[in-house]
Tab-separated table of C-alpha atoms in Angstrom:
chain	number	residue	atom	x	y	z
E	20	MET	CA	-7.556	35.552	58.213
E	21	ALA	CA	-11.179	35.030	56.550
E	22	ALA	CA	-10.909	38.030	54.510
E	23	GLY	CA	-7.356	36.250	53.260
E	24	THR	CA	-9.209	33.048	52.380
E	25	ALA	CA	-12.214	34.756	50.349
E	26	LEU	CA	-9.452	36.806	48.535
E	27	GLU	CA	-7.531	33.335	47.555
E	28	ALA	CA	-11.064	31.712	46.783
E	29	MET	CA	-11.843	34.704	44.467
E	30	THR	CA	-8.419	34.698	42.788
E	31	MET	CA	-8.533	30.810	42.189
E	32	ALA	CA	-12.206	31.365	40.580
E	33	THR	CA	-11.008	34.043	38.412
E	34	ALA	CA	-7.929	32.184	37.318
E	35	GLU	CA	-10.419	29.435	36.334
E	36	GLU	CA	-12.754	31.480	34.449
E	37	ILE	CA	-9.677	32.792	32.692
E	38	ALA	CA	-8.367	29.407	31.627
E	39	ALA	CA	-12.144	28.379	30.718
E	40	ARG	CA	-12.020	31.399	28.622
E	41	GLU	CA	-8.675	30.908	27.054
E	42	LEU	CA	-9.850	27.509	26.262
E	43	GLU	CA	-12.925	28.587	24.691
E	44	THR	CA	-11.165	31.246	22.633
E	45	ALA	CA	-8.460	28.635	21.375
E	46	THR	CA	-11.532	26.067	20.222
E	47	GLU	CA	-13.003	28.540	18.435
E	48	GLU	CA	-10.020	29.709	16.787
E	49	PHE	CA	-9.053	25.953	16.115
E	50	SER	CA	-12.783	25.503	14.360
E	51	ARG	CA	-11.854	28.255	12.136
E	52	VAL	CA	-8.963	27.050	11.233
E	53	VAL	CA	-10.675	23.794	10.331
E	54	GLU	CA	-13.544	25.218	8.630
E	55	SER	CA	-11.271	27.173	6.225
E	56	HIS	CA	-8.419	24.606	5.496
E	57	ARG	CA	-9.949	21.458	5.844
E	58	PRO	CA	-11.197	21.454	2.076
E	59	GLN	CA	-7.764	22.416	1.105
E	60	ILE	CA	-6.100	19.493	2.997
E	61	PHE	CA	-8.527	17.125	1.726
E	62	ARG	CA	-7.769	18.269	-1.804
E	63	PHE	CA	-4.165	18.134	-1.663
E	64	LEU	CA	-4.311	14.385	-0.239
E	65	LEU	CA	-6.828	13.300	-2.744
E	66	ALA	CA	-4.256	14.716	-5.477
E	67	LEU	CA	-1.668	12.940	-3.684
E	68	THR	CA	-3.210	9.406	-3.190
E	69	ARG	CA	-6.024	9.495	-5.673
E	70	ASP	CA	-8.121	7.530	-3.113
E	71	ALA	CA	-11.127	9.535	-1.453
E	72	ASP	CA	-11.721	7.537	1.230
E	73	LEU	CA	-7.746	7.371	2.228
E	74	ALA	CA	-7.779	11.196	1.650
E	75	GLU	CA	-10.822	11.614	3.956
E	76	THR	CA	-9.121	9.318	7.052
E	77	LEU	CA	-5.705	11.371	6.408
E	78	THR	CA	-7.466	14.438	6.641
E	79	GLN	CA	-9.171	13.495	9.847
E	80	GLU	CA	-6.112	12.220	11.474
E	81	CYS	CA	-4.383	15.562	10.471
E	82	LEU	CA	-7.145	17.743	12.117
E	83	LEU	CA	-6.890	15.389	15.295
E	84	LYS	CA	-3.221	15.658	15.299
E	85	ALA	CA	-3.573	19.446	14.766
E	86	HIS	CA	-6.122	19.788	17.770
E	87	LEU	CA	-3.893	17.845	19.885
E	88	ASN	CA	-0.784	20.066	19.270
E	89	TRP	CA	-2.756	23.289	18.760
E	90	GLY	CA	-1.275	24.549	22.130
E	91	SER	CA	2.122	24.179	20.694
E	92	PHE	CA	1.709	26.139	17.336
E	93	ARG	CA	3.282	29.385	17.804
E	94	GLY	CA	2.358	31.014	14.545
E	95	GLU	CA	5.715	31.068	12.932
E	96	SER	CA	4.337	30.081	9.462
E	97	SER	CA	0.682	30.152	8.526
E	98	ALA	CA	-1.976	27.489	9.807
E	99	MET	CA	-2.117	26.215	6.435
E	100	THR	CA	1.321	25.627	6.045
E	101	TRP	CA	1.377	24.060	9.439
E	102	LEU	CA	-1.623	21.596	8.442
E	103	MET	CA	0.143	20.932	5.412
E	104	ARG	CA	3.127	19.737	7.314
E	105	ILE	CA	1.452	17.304	9.454
E	106	ALA	CA	-0.669	16.458	6.405
E	107	ILE	CA	2.732	15.292	4.203
E	108	ASN	CA	4.187	13.604	7.583
E	109	LEU	CA	0.881	11.535	7.919
E	110	GLN	CA	0.736	10.813	4.317
E	111	LYS	CA	4.401	9.588	4.177
E	112	ASP	CA	3.675	7.526	7.575
E	113	HIS	CA	1.072	5.758	5.737
E	114	TRP	CA	2.948	4.714	2.749
E	115	ARG	CA	5.687	3.325	4.978
E	116	ASN	CA	3.405	1.532	7.043
E	117	ARG	CA	1.685	0.311	4.031
E	118	ARG	CA	5.011	-1.115	2.569
E	119	MET	CA	5.245	-3.250	5.480
E	120	GLN	CA	2.056	-4.656	5.229
E	121	PHE	CA	2.843	-5.905	1.385
E	122	TRP	CA	0.321	-8.142	1.064
E	123	ARG	CA	-2.405	-5.066	1.137
E	124	ARG	CA	-0.869	-3.325	-1.362
E	125	ALA	CA	-3.009	-4.991	-4.186
E	126	ARG	CA	-5.903	-3.405	-2.481
E	127	THR	CA	-5.572	-0.046	-2.798
E	128	ASN	CA	-8.531	2.054	-3.858
E	129	ALA	CA	-6.716	4.648	-5.808
E	130	VAL	CA	-8.713	5.587	-9.163
E	131	ASP	CA	-6.810	5.093	-12.257
E	132	LEU	CA	-5.554	7.966	-14.287
E	133	ASP	CA	-7.932	7.833	-16.794
E	134	GLU	CA	-11.100	8.211	-14.190
E	135	ALA	CA	-9.117	11.266	-12.369
E	136	SER	CA	-8.645	13.044	-15.565
E	137	GLU	CA	-12.628	12.617	-16.060
E	138	TRP	CA	-13.461	15.620	-13.406
E	139	LEU	CA	-12.370	18.563	-16.034
E	140	PRO	CA	-15.157	21.043	-16.076
E	141	SER	CA	-16.538	21.329	-19.700
E	142	GLY	CA	-16.606	25.508	-19.432
E	143	GLU	CA	-17.563	26.927	-22.746
E	144	ARG	CA	-15.429	24.731	-24.711
E	145	SER	CA	-16.139	22.813	-28.055
E	146	VAL	CA	-16.453	18.783	-27.645
E	147	GLU	CA	-12.918	18.635	-29.500
E	148	GLN	CA	-11.285	21.179	-27.127
E	149	GLN	CA	-12.874	19.355	-24.159
E	150	LEU	CA	-11.127	15.749	-25.698
E	151	LEU	CA	-8.090	17.750	-26.035
E	152	ALA	CA	-7.842	19.100	-22.584
E	153	ARG	CA	-8.880	15.756	-20.918
E	154	GLU	CA	-5.929	13.949	-22.918
E	155	ARG	CA	-3.683	16.757	-21.335
E	156	VAL	CA	-4.621	16.570	-17.940
E	157	GLY	CA	-4.326	12.710	-18.099
E	158	GLN	CA	-0.808	13.437	-19.596
E	159	VAL	CA	-0.164	15.641	-16.717
E	160	TRP	CA	-1.428	12.733	-14.310
E	161	LYS	CA	0.852	10.130	-15.992
E	162	ALA	CA	3.873	12.518	-15.584
E	163	VAL	CA	2.908	13.220	-12.084
E	164	GLU	CA	2.382	9.369	-11.227
E	165	GLY	CA	6.149	8.877	-12.571
E	166	LEU	CA	7.354	11.596	-10.013
E	167	SER	CA	9.478	10.788	-6.810
E	168	GLU	CA	7.427	11.226	-3.800
E	169	ARG	CA	9.189	14.702	-3.238
E	170	GLN	CA	8.896	15.741	-6.563
E	171	ARG	CA	4.991	14.981	-6.623
E	172	THR	CA	4.660	16.571	-3.336
E	173	VAL	CA	6.329	19.897	-4.407
E	174	PHE	CA	4.622	19.926	-7.766
E	175	LEU	CA	1.029	19.577	-6.380
E	176	LEU	CA	1.988	22.064	-3.700
E	177	ARG	CA	2.798	24.492	-6.308
E	178	TYR	CA	0.387	24.042	-9.176
E	179	VAL	CA	-2.665	22.694	-7.429
E	180	GLU	CA	-2.408	24.665	-3.964
E	181	GLU	CA	-0.398	27.222	-5.513
E	182	MET	CA	1.909	27.676	-2.420
E	183	GLU	CA	4.803	30.338	-2.669
E	184	LEU	CA	8.121	28.182	-2.714
E	185	SER	CA	9.004	29.508	0.977
E	186	GLU	CA	5.714	28.095	2.246
E	187	ILE	CA	6.324	24.799	0.190
E	188	ALA	CA	9.765	24.508	1.757
E	189	ARG	CA	8.222	25.250	5.503
E	190	ALA	CA	5.653	22.684	4.688
E	191	THR	CA	7.960	20.273	3.339
E	192	GLY	CA	10.884	20.844	5.524
E	193	LEU	CA	13.201	21.216	2.594
E	194	SER	CA	15.315	24.252	1.627
E	195	GLU	CA	13.960	26.566	-0.814
E	196	GLY	CA	16.924	25.617	-3.327
E	197	THR	CA	15.852	21.937	-3.019
E	198	VAL	CA	12.138	22.760	-3.695
E	199	LYS	CA	13.308	24.773	-6.768
E	200	SER	CA	15.360	21.580	-7.991
E	201	HIS	CA	12.339	19.018	-7.286
E	202	LEU	CA	9.885	21.608	-8.804
E	203	SER	CA	12.481	22.007	-11.916
E	204	ARG	CA	12.657	18.184	-12.483
E	205	ALA	CA	9.165	17.749	-11.974
E	206	VAL	CA	7.943	20.601	-14.515
E	207	ALA	CA	10.743	18.937	-17.042
E	208	ARG	CA	9.159	15.605	-16.665
E	209	VAL	CA	5.697	16.966	-17.432
E	210	ARG	CA	6.991	19.023	-20.213
E	211	ALA	CA	8.366	15.920	-21.580
E	212	GLU	CA	5.133	14.169	-21.159
E	213	LEU	CA	3.239	16.734	-22.878
E	214	GLY	CA	5.866	16.650	-25.943
E	215	GLY	CA	6.966	19.595	-25.424
E	216	ARG	CA	10.574	18.641	-24.813
E	217	ARG	CA	13.134	20.340	-27.238
R	23	MET	CA	-20.145	28.404	4.065
R	24	SER	CA	-20.782	25.903	1.547
R	25	LEU	CA	-18.195	24.043	-0.304
R	26	ARG	CA	-18.679	25.598	-3.458
R	27	ASP	CA	-17.643	28.802	-1.778
R	28	GLN	CA	-14.776	27.149	-0.512
R	29	PHE	CA	-13.792	25.253	-3.284
R	30	GLY	CA	-15.233	25.974	-6.753
R	31	GLU	CA	-15.080	29.918	-6.519
R	32	GLU	CA	-11.829	29.731	-5.140
R	33	PRO	CA	-9.711	32.339	-6.679
R	34	ASN	CA	-7.016	31.451	-9.033
R	35	ARG	CA	-3.895	33.070	-7.507
R	36	LEU	CA	-1.883	32.777	-10.368
R	37	ALA	CA	-4.495	33.707	-13.037
R	38	GLU	CA	-4.900	37.193	-10.749
R	39	ARG	CA	-0.915	37.567	-10.580
R	40	THR	CA	-1.048	37.003	-14.498
R	41	GLU	CA	-3.759	39.582	-14.704
R	42	MET	CA	-1.324	42.008	-12.954
R	43	GLY	CA	1.231	41.366	-15.452
R	44	GLY	CA	3.414	38.300	-14.224
R	45	ASP	CA	4.039	34.931	-15.494
R	46	ALA	CA	0.902	32.418	-15.160
R	47	MET	CA	3.004	29.734	-13.441
R	48	ALA	CA	5.840	31.369	-11.692
R	49	PRO	CA	5.006	34.729	-10.467
R	50	GLU	CA	7.817	35.119	-8.218
R	51	LEU	CA	10.782	33.347	-9.886
R	52	HIS	CA	13.814	34.707	-10.752
R	53	PRO	CA	15.357	34.701	-14.291
R	54	ILE	CA	17.668	31.834	-13.052
R	55	ASP	CA	14.678	29.793	-12.349
R	56	GLU	CA	12.962	29.511	-15.647
R	57	ASN	CA	12.939	26.179	-15.930
R	58	LEU	CA	9.971	26.171	-13.042
R	59	SER	CA	8.277	28.247	-15.558
R	60	PRO	CA	6.050	26.264	-17.929
R	61	GLY	CA	7.578	28.045	-20.645
R	62	THR	CA	4.928	26.960	-23.205
R	63	PRO	CA	1.209	28.020	-23.543
R	64	GLU	CA	0.163	24.466	-24.050
R	65	LEU	CA	1.971	23.384	-20.630
R	66	GLY	CA	0.563	26.650	-19.077
R	67	GLU	CA	-3.081	25.220	-20.112
R	68	ALA	CA	-2.601	21.848	-19.518
R	69	LEU	CA	-1.510	22.775	-15.711
R	70	LYS	CA	-4.493	25.211	-15.550
R	71	ASN	CA	-6.530	22.109	-16.622
R	72	PHE	CA	-5.094	19.803	-14.064
R	73	ARG	CA	-5.746	22.306	-11.296
R	74	ALA	CA	-9.340	22.788	-12.278
R	75	SER	CA	-9.989	18.694	-13.024
R	76	ILE	CA	-8.557	18.171	-9.276
R	77	LEU	CA	-10.693	20.962	-7.784
R	78	ALA	CA	-13.747	19.585	-9.270
R	79	TRP	CA	-12.963	16.077	-8.260
R	80	SER	CA	-12.236	17.219	-4.749
R	81	GLU	CA	-15.339	19.244	-4.669
R	82	ALA	CA	-17.527	16.023	-5.786
R	83	GLU	CA	-15.916	13.725	-3.505
R	84	TYR	CA	-15.813	16.350	-0.544
R	85	SER	CA	-19.932	16.764	-1.040
R	86	ARG	CA	-20.282	12.980	-1.313
R	87	PRO	CA	-22.278	11.230	1.611
R	88	ARG	CA	-19.605	9.399	3.679
R	89	THR	CA	-20.397	6.096	5.036
R	90	ALA	CA	-17.678	5.612	7.317
R	91	VAL	CA	-19.276	3.186	9.830
R	92	LYS	CA	-20.382	0.750	7.304
R	93	THR	CA	-16.881	0.927	5.535
R	94	VAL	CA	-14.884	0.467	8.854
R	95	ARG	CA	-17.489	-2.587	9.740
R	96	GLN	CA	-17.052	-4.220	6.283
R	97	ARG	CA	-13.308	-3.731	6.330
R	98	SER	CA	-13.256	-5.154	9.739
R	99	TRP	CA	-15.357	-8.167	8.870
R	100	ARG	CA	-13.164	-8.614	5.645
R	101	LEU	CA	-10.080	-8.410	7.850
R	102	ALA	CA	-11.385	-11.012	10.319
R	103	ALA	CA	-12.181	-13.218	7.449
R	104	GLY	CA	-8.841	-12.476	5.684
R	105	TRP	CA	-6.874	-13.607	9.044
R	106	ALA	CA	-9.372	-16.447	9.319
R	107	LEU	CA	-8.686	-17.955	5.982
R	108	GLY	CA	-4.842	-17.053	6.166
R	109	CYS	CA	-4.839	-18.899	9.508
R	110	VAL	CA	-6.812	-21.949	7.846
R	111	LEU	CA	-4.891	-22.180	5.003
R	112	VAL	CA	-1.621	-22.060	7.213
R	113	ALA	CA	-2.845	-24.476	9.417
R	114	GLY	CA	-3.859	-26.761	6.308
R	115	GLY	CA	-0.634	-26.508	4.592
R	116	ALA	CA	1.378	-27.152	7.596
R	117	GLY	CA	-1.024	-30.269	8.585
R	118	GLY	CA	-0.869	-31.725	4.937
R	119	ALA	CA	3.089	-31.247	5.253
R	120	VAL	CA	3.386	-33.094	8.433
R	121	TYR	CA	0.746	-35.863	7.044
R	122	GLU	CA	2.687	-36.446	4.090
R	123	ARG	CA	6.014	-36.548	5.993
R	124	HIS	CA	4.530	-38.985	8.301
R	125	HIS	CA	2.985	-41.022	5.496
R	126	ARG	CA	6.094	-41.238	3.358
R	127	GLN	CA	7.919	-42.095	6.510
R	128	GLU	CA	5.395	-45.128	6.922
R	129	LEU	CA	5.675	-46.137	3.137
R	130	ALA	CA	9.572	-46.137	3.507
R	131	ARG	CA	9.242	-48.203	6.824
R	132	MET	CA	6.930	-50.726	5.103
R	133	ALA	CA	8.902	-50.944	1.886
R	134	ALA	CA	11.992	-51.514	4.279
R	135	ALA	CA	10.034	-54.480	6.256
R	136	ARG	CA	8.828	-56.015	2.823
R	137	ALA	CA	12.420	-56.264	1.571
R	138	ALA	CA	13.694	-57.518	4.698
R	139	GLU	CA	11.085	-60.302	4.677
R	140	SER	CA	11.716	-61.435	0.921
R	141	GLU	CA	15.359	-61.364	1.571
R	142	ARG	CA	14.817	-63.592	4.668
R	143	LEU	CA	12.680	-65.984	2.275
R	144	VAL	CA	15.090	-66.189	-0.490
R	145	ALA	CA	17.912	-67.028	2.083
R	146	ALA	CA	15.758	-69.834	3.598
R	147	GLU	CA	14.997	-71.129	0.141
R	148	ARG	CA	18.140	-71.101	-0.738
R	149	ALA	CA	19.406	-73.024	2.269
R	150	ARG	CA	16.392	-75.421	2.151
R	151	VAL	CA	17.776	-76.268	-1.809
R	152	GLU	CA	21.234	-76.363	-0.708
R	153	GLU	CA	20.376	-78.810	1.898
R	154	GLU	CA	18.224	-81.067	-0.058
R	155	ASP	CA	21.118	-80.926	-3.008
R	156	LEU	CA	23.738	-82.088	0.016
R	157	LEU	CA	21.574	-84.816	1.170
R	158	ALA	CA	20.740	-86.277	-2.467
R	159	LYS	CA	24.570	-86.272	-2.976
R	160	VAL	CA	25.313	-88.032	0.249
R	161	ASP	CA	22.336	-90.387	-0.489
R	162	SER	CA	24.131	-91.178	-3.957
R	163	ASP	CA	27.473	-91.575	-2.677
R	164	VAL	CA	26.546	-93.870	-0.136
R	165	SER	CA	23.505	-95.803	-0.835
R	166	ARG	CA	23.612	-99.289	-2.530
R	167	GLU	CA	20.762	-101.544	-3.443
R	168	VAL	CA	21.645	-104.189	-0.751
R	169	PRO	CA	24.425	-104.089	1.739
R	170	SER	CA	27.493	-105.919	0.491
R	171	ALA	CA	27.533	-108.665	3.318
R	172	MET	CA	24.212	-109.670	1.990
R	173	GLU	CA	24.968	-109.666	-1.757
R	174	PRO	CA	25.580	-113.371	-1.953
R	175	LEU	CA	21.937	-114.060	-0.551
R	176	ALA	CA	20.595	-111.739	-3.114
R	177	ARG	CA	22.139	-113.687	-6.002
R	178	LEU	CA	20.453	-116.647	-4.646
R	179	MET	CA	16.903	-115.084	-4.469
R	180	ALA	CA	17.439	-114.014	-8.006
R	181	GLU	CA	18.648	-117.437	-9.286
R	182	ASP	CA	15.468	-118.748	-7.623
R	183	GLU	CA	13.146	-116.511	-9.366
R	184	ALA	CA	14.505	-116.918	-12.721
R	185	LYS	CA	13.616	-120.739	-11.887
């Protein structure tokens, strides 16, 4: 009887140890994911919102949400795709809420297009080339500004985050065909803005 | 790992694919998806620069020190001030409207009272004048210098005075 109780106590202790170890492993794993993907999430949200504070806030919310749901992540897609999907949904919710709070719309911290185009590294270009490149970047920003929300999201995922179409489809919850269609329209718009329409 | 390691030195995946002989911006695209390809070198260059500018901006913003607490406090203070100002404006507007309505009602009541008083005075004056006219008419109709029975005596008195 006493031996049975001792065995039960040992089994419980072992189970607790295993659970604690699993939790520790999961935490370490999540920390690694955060460390490697956080800058990319921030960059995507910054490009989408042009507001550094808002991008930072949404990044934090995205990682918090991911942490809370880390147990349900089954690895069907990559962690990056999963995080991007959370980030896209958070950004959508944010703008939906913001539309309701219409009086706050005027107080956005988003930088204007000219300021966003200022961040081009000079590289080994001449001054003229730099000016031309900056102008072109400004035109791309202008075209991106005129895109619909979905087209903008898909365009940025493709040309800034360089994600595959299948990854974009998983991150946005759209079919690959729809992604291609949005991307095609977005590229056409950018091309037209740059004067490349034939 | 520094941010530069994560951001700045991030390999350009599309560029790598280009070096391997693929299309710069649409490495895995099927020929029917040619609309997804930038097509012109200018567009490809512009998209490359666009990406580079976002990387640089993102890196700069990411490494910028944050003042989250201060910002939150400032925002909450501004929010509270905004609400307070909004409440004051709404209360002021509502109070002003109620006062204005009450004031107009009071003015209308006073004007009505004044009109009624003036009408009453006019009617009284008209009645007084009519009464006076009537009395004057009656007086003129019925009055004589002396009663008829006294006329011979009066005539005598007038003769005596003449003498």
